[in-house]
PDB file of C-alpha atoms in Angstrom:
ATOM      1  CA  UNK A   1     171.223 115.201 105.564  1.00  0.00           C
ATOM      2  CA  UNK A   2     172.195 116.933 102.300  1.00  0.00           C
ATOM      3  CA  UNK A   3     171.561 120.835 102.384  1.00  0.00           C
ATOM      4  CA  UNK A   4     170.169 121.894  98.720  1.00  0.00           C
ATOM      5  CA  UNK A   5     169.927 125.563  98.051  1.00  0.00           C
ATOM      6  CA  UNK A   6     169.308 127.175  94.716  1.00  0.00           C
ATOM      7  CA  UNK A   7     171.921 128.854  92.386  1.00  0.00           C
ATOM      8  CA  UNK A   8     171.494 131.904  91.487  1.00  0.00           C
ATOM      9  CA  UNK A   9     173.213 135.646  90.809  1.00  0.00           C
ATOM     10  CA  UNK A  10     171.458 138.752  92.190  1.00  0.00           C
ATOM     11  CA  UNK A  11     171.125 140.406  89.199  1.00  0.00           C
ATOM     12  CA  UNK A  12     169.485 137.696  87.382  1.00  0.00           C
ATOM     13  CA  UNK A  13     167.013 137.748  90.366  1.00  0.00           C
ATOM     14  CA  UNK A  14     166.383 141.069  90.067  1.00  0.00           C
ATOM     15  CA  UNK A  15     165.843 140.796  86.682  1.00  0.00           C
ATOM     16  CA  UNK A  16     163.262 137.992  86.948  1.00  0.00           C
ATOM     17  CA  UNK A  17     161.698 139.469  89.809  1.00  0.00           C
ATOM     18  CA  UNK A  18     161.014 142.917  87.487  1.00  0.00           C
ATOM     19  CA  UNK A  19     159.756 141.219  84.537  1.00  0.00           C
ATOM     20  CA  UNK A  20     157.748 139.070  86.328  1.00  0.00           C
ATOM     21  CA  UNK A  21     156.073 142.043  88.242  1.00  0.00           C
ATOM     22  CA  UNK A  22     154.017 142.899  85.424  1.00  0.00           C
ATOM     23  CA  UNK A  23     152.118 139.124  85.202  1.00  0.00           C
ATOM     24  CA  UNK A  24     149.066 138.911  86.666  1.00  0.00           C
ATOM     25  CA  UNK A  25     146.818 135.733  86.897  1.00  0.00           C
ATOM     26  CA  UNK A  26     143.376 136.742  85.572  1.00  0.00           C
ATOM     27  CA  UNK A  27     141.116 133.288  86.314  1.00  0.00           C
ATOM     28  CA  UNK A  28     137.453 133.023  86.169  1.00  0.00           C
ATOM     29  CA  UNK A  29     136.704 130.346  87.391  1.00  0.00           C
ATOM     30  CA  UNK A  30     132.664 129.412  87.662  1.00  0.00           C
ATOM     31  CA  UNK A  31     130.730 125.706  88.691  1.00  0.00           C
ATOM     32  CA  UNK A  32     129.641 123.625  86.898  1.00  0.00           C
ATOM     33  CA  UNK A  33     127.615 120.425  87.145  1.00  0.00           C
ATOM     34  CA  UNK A  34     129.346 116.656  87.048  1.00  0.00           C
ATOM     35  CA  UNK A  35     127.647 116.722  83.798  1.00  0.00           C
ATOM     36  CA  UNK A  36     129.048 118.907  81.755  1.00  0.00           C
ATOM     37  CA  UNK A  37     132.818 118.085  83.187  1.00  0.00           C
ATOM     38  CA  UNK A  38     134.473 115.707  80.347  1.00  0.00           C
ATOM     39  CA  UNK A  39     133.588 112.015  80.791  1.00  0.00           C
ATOM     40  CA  UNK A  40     137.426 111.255  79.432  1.00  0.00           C
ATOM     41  CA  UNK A  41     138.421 113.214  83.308  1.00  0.00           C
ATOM     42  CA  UNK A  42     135.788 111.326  85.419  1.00  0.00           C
ATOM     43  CA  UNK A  43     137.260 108.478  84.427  1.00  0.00           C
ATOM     44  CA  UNK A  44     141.142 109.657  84.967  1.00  0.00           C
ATOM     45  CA  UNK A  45     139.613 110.980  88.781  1.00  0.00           C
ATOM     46  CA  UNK A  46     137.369 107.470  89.400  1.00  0.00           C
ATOM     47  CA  UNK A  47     140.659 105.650  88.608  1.00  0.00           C
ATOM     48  CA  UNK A  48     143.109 108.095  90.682  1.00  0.00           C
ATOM     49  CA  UNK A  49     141.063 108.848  93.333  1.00  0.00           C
ATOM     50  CA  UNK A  50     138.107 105.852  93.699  1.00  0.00           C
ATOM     51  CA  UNK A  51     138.130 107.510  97.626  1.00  0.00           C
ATOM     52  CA  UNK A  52     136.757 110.958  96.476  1.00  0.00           C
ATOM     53  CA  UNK A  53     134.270 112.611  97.861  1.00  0.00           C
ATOM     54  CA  UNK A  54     132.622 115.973  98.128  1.00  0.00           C
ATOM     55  CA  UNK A  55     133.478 116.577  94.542  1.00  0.00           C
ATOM     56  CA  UNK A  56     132.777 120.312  92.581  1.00  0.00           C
ATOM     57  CA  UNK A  57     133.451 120.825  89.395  1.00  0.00           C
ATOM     58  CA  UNK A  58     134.383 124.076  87.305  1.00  0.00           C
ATOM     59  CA  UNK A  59     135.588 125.690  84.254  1.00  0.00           C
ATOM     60  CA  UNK A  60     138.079 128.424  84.198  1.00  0.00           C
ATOM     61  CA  UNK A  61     139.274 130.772  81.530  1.00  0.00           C
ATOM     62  CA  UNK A  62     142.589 133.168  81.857  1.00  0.00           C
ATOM     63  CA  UNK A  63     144.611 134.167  78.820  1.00  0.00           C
ATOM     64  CA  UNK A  64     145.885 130.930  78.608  1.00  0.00           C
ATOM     65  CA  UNK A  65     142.428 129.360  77.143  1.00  0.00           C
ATOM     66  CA  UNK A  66     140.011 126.721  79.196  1.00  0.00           C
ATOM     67  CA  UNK A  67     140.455 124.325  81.121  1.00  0.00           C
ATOM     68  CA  UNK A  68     138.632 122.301  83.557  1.00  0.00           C
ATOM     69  CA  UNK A  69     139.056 121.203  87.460  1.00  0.00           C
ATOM     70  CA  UNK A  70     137.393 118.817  90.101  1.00  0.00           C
ATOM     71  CA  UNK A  71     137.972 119.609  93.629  1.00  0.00           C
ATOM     72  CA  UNK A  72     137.309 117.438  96.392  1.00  0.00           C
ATOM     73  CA  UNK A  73     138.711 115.092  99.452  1.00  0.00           C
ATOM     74  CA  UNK A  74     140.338 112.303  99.505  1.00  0.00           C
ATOM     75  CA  UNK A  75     142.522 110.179 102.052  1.00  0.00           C
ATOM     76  CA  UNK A  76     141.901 113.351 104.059  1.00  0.00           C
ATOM     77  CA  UNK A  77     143.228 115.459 101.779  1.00  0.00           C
ATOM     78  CA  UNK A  78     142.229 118.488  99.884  1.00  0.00           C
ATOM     79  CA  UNK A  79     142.964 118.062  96.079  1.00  0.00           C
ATOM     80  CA  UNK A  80     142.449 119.819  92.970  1.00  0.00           C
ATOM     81  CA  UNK A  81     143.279 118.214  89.716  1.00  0.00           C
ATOM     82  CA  UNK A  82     143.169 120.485  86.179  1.00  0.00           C
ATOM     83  CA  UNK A  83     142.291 118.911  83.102  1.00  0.00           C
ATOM     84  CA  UNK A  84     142.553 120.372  78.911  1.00  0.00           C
ATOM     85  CA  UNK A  85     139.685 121.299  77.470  1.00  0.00           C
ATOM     86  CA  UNK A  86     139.297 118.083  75.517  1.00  0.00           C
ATOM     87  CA  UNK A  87     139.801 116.340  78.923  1.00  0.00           C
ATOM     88  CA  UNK A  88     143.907 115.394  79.296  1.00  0.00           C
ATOM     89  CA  UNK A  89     145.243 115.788  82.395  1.00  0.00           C
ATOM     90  CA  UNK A  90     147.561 118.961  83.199  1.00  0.00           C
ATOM     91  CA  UNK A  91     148.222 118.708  86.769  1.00  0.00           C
ATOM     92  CA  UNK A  92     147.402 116.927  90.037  1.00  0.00           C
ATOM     93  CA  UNK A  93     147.704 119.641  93.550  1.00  0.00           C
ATOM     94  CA  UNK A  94     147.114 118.501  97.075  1.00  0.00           C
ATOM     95  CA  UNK A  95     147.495 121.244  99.784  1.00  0.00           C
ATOM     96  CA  UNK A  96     149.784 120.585 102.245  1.00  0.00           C
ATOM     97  CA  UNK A  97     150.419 121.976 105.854  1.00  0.00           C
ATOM     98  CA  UNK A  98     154.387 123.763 105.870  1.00  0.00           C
ATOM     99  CA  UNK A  99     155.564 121.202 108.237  1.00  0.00           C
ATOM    100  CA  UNK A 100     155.040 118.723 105.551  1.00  0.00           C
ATOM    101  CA  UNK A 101     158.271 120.850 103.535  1.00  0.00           C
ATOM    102  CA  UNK A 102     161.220 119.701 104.243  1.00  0.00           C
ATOM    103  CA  UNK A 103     163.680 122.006 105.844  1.00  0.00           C
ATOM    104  CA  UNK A 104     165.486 122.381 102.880  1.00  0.00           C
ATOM    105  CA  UNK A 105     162.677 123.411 100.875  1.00  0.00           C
ATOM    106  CA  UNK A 106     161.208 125.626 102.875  1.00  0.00           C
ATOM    107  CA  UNK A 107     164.828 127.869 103.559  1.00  0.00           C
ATOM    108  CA  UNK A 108     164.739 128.127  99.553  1.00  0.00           C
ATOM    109  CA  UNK A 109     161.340 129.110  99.266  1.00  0.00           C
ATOM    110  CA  UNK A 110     161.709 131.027 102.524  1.00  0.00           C
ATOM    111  CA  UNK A 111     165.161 132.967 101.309  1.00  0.00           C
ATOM    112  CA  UNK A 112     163.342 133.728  97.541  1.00  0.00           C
ATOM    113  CA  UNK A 113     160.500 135.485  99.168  1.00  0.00           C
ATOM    114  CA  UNK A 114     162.708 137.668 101.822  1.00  0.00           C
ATOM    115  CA  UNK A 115     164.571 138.631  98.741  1.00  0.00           C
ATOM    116  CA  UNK A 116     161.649 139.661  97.422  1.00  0.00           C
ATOM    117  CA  UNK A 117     159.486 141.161 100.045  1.00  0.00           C
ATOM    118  CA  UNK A 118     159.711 143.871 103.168  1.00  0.00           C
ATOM    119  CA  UNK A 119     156.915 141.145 104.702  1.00  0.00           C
ATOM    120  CA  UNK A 120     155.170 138.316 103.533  1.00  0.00           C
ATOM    121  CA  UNK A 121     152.565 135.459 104.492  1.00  0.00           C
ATOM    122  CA  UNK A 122     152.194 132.013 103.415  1.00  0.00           C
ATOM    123  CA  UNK A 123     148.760 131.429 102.903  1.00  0.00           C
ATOM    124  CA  UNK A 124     148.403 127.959 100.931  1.00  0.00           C
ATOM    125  CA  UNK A 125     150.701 125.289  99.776  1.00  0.00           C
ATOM    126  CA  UNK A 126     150.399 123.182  96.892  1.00  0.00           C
ATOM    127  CA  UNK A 127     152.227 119.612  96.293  1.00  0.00           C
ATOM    128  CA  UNK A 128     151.992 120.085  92.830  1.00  0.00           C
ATOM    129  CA  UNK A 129     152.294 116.392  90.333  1.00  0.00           C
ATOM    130  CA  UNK A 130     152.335 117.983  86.700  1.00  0.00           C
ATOM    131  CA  UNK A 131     153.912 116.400  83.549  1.00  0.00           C
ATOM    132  CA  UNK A 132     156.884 118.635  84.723  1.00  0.00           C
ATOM    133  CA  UNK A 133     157.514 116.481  87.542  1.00  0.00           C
ATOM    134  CA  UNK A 134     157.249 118.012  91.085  1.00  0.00           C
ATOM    135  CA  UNK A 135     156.788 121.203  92.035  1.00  0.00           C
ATOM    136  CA  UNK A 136     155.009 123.789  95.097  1.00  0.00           C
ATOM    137  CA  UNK A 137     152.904 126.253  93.832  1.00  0.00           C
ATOM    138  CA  UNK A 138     152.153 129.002  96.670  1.00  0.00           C
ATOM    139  CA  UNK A 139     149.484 131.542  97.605  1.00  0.00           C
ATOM    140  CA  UNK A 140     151.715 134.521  99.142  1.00  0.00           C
ATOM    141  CA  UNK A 141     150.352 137.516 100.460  1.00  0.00           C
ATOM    142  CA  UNK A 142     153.115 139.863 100.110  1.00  0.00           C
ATOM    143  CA  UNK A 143     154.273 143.551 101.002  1.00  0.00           C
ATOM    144  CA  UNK A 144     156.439 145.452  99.395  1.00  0.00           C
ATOM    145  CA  UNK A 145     156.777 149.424  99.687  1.00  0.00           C
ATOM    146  CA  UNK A 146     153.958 149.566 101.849  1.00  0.00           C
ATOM    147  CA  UNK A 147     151.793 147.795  99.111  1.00  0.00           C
ATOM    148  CA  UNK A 148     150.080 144.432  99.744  1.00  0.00           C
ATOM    149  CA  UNK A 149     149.127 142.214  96.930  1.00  0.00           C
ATOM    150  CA  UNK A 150     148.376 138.600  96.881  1.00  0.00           C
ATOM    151  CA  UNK A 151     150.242 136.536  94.685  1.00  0.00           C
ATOM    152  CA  UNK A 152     150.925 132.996  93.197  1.00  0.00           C
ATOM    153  CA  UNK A 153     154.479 131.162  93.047  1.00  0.00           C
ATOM    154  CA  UNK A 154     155.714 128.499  91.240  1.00  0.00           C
ATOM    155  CA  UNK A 155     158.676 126.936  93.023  1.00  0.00           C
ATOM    156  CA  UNK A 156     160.597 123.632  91.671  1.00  0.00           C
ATOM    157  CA  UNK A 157     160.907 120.618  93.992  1.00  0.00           C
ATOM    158  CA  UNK A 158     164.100 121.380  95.962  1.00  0.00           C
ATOM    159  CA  UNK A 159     162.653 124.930  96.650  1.00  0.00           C
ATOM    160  CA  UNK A 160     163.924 127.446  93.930  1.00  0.00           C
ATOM    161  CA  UNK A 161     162.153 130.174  92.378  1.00  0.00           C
ATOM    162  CA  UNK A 162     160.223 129.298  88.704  1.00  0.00           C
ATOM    163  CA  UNK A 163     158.024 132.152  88.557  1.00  0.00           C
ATOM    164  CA  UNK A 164     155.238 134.218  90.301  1.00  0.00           C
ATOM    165  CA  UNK A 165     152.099 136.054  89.321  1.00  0.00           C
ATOM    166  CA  UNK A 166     149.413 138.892  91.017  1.00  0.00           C
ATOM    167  CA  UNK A 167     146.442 137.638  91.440  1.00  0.00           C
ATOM    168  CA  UNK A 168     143.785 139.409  90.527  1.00  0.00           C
ATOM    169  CA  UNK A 169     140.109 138.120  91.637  1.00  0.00           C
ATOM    170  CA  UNK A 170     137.331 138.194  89.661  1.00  0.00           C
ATOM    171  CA  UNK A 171     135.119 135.953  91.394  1.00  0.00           C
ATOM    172  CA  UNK A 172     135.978 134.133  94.358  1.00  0.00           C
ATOM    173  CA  UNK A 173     134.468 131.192  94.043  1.00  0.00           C
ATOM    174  CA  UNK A 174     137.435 128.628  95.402  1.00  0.00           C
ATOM    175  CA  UNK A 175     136.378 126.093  98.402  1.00  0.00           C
ATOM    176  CA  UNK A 176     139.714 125.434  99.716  1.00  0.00           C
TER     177      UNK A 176
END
């Protein structure tokens, strides 16, 4: 077995780490009807996915702009799949139990958030298919200083830090 682990210097962690402090992920995200989702993504999804089922669809706006998302089941899986506003697709993310990260993977992900935290909880993983190529994006709940916050990384797919945000809830309106 090949051991991977991620390059980097302290200092440019640190330095990551601080800038990165200050992002926050502001999402509303609100339902909508199968309607009003584009017709260009149910097709994408019926072709992808003709197993789906239990589908809800939404809109969601952060700083970024709008964009829209289906999430449902299929295979016995829990997906979500984002789509552009004019119905292109962004990104494709199935959550995934830890024991489906291979050892590798997780001592990279594992060794970036000990770096970063006093304590910290894993609290979903994301197999994430994006036109970036593979990558595991994270819900962490995280203490630092006595301060918990709840957080989202971004981690490539041999394990190694791309970037992390607060999140900040303005409605809670996520099924899985």
């Amino acid at each position: 077995m090949i051991r991977t682990t991620c390059r980097f210097e302290f200092i440019g962690i640190l330095l990551v780490f601080t800038i990165s402090l200050h992002a926050q992920k502001v999402e509303i995200e609100k339902r909508i009807d199968s309607a009003s989702f584009p017709d260009k993504s149910h097709e994408i999804l019926k072709a992808g996915f003709p197993g789906m089922s239990g589908a809800k669809y939404y809109i969601e706006t952060n700083k970024q702009g709008m964009t829209f998302e289906a999430k449902f089941e299929s295979d016995g899986a829990d997906y979500s799949v984002e789509f552009s506003s004019n119905g292109e697709w962004l990104d494709t993310e199935m959550t995934i139990p830890q024991t489906d990260l291979e050892n590798s993977i997780f001592e990279n992900i594992n060794k970036s958030l000990k770096h970063r935290f006093d304590r910290f909880t894993l609290k979903k993983i994301q197999h994430q298919l994006s036109p970036a190529g593979i990558r595991y994006e994270i819900t962490v709940k995280g203490r630092l200083k006595g301060k918990g916050e709840l957080y989202e990384f971004l981690f490539d797919s041999m394990g190694c830090y791309l970037d992390d945000q607060i999140i900040e809830i303005e409605t809670y309106t996520n099924e899985f």
